[in-house]
PDB file of C-alpha atoms in Angstrom:
ATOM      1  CA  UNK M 801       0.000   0.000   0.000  1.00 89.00           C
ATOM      2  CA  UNK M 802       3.006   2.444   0.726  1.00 91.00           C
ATOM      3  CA  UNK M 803       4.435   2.000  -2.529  1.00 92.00           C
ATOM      4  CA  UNK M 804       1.028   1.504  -4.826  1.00 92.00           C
ATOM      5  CA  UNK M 805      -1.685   3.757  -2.748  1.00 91.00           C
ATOM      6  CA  UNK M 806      -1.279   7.665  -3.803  1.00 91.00           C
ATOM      7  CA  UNK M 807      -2.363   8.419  -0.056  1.00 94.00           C
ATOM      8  CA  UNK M 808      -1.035   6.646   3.088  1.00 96.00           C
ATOM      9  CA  UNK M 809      -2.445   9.234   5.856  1.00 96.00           C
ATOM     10  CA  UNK M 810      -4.493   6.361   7.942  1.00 96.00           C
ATOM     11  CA  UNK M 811      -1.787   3.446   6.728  1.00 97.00           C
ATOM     12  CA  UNK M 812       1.141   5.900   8.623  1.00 98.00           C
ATOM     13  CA  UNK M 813      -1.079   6.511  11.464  1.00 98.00           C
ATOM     14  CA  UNK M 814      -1.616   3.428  12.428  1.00 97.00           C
ATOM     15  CA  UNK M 815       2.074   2.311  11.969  1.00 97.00           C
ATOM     16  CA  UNK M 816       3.067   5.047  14.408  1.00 98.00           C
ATOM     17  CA  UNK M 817       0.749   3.977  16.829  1.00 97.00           C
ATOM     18  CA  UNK M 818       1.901   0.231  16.308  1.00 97.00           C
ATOM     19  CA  UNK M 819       5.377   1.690  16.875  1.00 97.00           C
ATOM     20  CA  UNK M 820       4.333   3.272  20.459  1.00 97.00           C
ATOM     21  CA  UNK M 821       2.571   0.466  21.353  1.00 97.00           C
ATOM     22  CA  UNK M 822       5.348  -2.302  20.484  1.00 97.00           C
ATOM     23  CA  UNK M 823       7.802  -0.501  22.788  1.00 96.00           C
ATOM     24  CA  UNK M 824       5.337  -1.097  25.054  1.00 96.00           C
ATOM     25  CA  UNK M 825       4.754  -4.497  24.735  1.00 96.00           C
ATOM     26  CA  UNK M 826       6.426  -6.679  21.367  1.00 95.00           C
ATOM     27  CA  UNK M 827       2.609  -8.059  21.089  1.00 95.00           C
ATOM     28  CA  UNK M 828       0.672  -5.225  20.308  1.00 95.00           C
ATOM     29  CA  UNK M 829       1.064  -4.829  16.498  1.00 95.00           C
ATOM     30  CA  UNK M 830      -0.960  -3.546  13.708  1.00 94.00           C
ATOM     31  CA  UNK M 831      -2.563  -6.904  12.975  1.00 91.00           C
ATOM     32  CA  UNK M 832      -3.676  -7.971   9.339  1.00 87.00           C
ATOM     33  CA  UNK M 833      -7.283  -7.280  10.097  1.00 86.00           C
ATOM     34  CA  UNK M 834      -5.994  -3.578  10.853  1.00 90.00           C
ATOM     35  CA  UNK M 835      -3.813  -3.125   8.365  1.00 92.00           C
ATOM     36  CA  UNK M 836      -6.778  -3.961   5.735  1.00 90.00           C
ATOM     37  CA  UNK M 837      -8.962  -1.734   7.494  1.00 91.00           C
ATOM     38  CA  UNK M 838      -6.655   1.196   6.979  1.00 94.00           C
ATOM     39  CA  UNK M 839      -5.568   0.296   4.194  1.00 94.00           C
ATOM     40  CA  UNK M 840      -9.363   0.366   2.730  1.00 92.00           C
ATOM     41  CA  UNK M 841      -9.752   3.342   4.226  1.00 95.00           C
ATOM     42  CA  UNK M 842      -6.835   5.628   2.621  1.00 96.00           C
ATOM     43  CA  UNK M 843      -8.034   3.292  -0.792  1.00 95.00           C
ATOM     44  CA  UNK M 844     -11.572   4.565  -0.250  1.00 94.00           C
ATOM     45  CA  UNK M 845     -10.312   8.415   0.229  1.00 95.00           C
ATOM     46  CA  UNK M 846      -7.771   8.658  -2.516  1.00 94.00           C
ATOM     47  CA  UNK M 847      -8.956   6.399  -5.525  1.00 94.00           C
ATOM     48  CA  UNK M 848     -11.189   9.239  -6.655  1.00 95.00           C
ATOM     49  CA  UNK M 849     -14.728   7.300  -6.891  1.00 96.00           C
ATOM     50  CA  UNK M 850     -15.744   8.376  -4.203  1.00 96.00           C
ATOM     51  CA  UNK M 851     -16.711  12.087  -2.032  1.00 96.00           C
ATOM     52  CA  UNK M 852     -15.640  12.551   1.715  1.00 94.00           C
ATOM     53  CA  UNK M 853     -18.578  12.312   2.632  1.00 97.00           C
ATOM     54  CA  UNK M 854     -19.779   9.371   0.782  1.00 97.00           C
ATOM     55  CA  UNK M 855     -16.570   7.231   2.612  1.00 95.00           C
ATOM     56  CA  UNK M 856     -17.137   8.723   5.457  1.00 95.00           C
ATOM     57  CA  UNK M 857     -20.973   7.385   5.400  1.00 96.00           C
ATOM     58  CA  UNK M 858     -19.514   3.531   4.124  1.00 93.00           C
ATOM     59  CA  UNK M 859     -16.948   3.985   7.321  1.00 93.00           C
ATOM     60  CA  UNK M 860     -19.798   4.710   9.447  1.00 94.00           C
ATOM     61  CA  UNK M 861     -22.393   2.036   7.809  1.00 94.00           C
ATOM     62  CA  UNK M 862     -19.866  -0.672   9.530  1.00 91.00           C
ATOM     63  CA  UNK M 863     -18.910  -1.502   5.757  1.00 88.00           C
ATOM     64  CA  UNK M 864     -15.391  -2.420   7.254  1.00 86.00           C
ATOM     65  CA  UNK M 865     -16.916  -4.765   9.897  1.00 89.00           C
ATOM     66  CA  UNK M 866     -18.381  -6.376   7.386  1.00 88.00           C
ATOM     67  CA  UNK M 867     -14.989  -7.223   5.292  1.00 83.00           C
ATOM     68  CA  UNK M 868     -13.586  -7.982   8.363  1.00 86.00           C
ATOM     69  CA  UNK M 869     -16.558 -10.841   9.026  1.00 90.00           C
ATOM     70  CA  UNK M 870     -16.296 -11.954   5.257  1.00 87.00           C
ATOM     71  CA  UNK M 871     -12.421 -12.557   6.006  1.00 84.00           C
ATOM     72  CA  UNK M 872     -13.274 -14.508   9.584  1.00 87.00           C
ATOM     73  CA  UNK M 873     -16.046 -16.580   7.936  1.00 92.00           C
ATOM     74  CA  UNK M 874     -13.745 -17.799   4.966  1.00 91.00           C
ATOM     75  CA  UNK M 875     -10.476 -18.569   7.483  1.00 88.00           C
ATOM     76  CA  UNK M 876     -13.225 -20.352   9.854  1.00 91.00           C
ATOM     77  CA  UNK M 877     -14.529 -22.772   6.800  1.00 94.00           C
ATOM     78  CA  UNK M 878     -11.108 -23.380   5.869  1.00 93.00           C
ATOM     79  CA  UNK M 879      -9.984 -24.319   9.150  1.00 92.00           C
ATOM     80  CA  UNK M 880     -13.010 -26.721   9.405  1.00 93.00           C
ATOM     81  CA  UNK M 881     -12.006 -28.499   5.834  1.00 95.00           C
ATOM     82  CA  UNK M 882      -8.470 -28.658   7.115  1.00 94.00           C
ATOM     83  CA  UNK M 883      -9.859 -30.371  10.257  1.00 94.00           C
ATOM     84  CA  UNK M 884     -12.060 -32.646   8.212  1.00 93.00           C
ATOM     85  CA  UNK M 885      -9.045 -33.748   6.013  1.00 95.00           C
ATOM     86  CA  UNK M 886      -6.868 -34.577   9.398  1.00 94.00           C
ATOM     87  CA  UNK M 887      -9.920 -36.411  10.509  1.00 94.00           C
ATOM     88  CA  UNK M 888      -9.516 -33.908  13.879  1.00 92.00           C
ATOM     89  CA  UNK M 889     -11.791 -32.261  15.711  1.00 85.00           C
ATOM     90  CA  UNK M 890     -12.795 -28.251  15.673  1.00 79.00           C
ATOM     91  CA  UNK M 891     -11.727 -26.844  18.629  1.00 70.00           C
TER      92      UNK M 891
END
């Protein structure tokens, strides 16, 4: 996203946050669910299709919670297959 997106503003936030809060503890990083988040955001803002106040009304629909569901669901159903094919148990 640095390199391809025209505008990084919520992308560099968040990595200076993840910066603060890894000298805290080496845990607390910008996790992928975050970084796509972000990412969508500054996507949303700079690709040109859209107003600020039309992302800022898909940011506030929960649009974003909604990828972030999509991505769970899909990582949950592969996790079962893989469990089905090792003949193991979900847990």
């Amino acid at each position: 996203a640095l390199k391809h997106f025209s505008d990084n503003t919520v992308l560099n936030f968040a990595l200076a946050v993840e910066g603060i809060t890894t000298r805290k503890k080496a845990n607390l990083i910008l996790n992928v669910d975050g970084c796509i988040a972000v990412c969508f955001v500054d996507m949303l803002r700079s690709c040109g299709a859209f107003t600020k106040d039309e992302v800022n009304e898909l940011i506030e629909s929960g649009c974003l919670n909604g990828l972030f569901v999509l991505g769970r669901s899909i990582g949950f159903i592969g996790h079962h297959i893989d469990q089905k094919r090792l003949k193991q148990g979900l847990y």
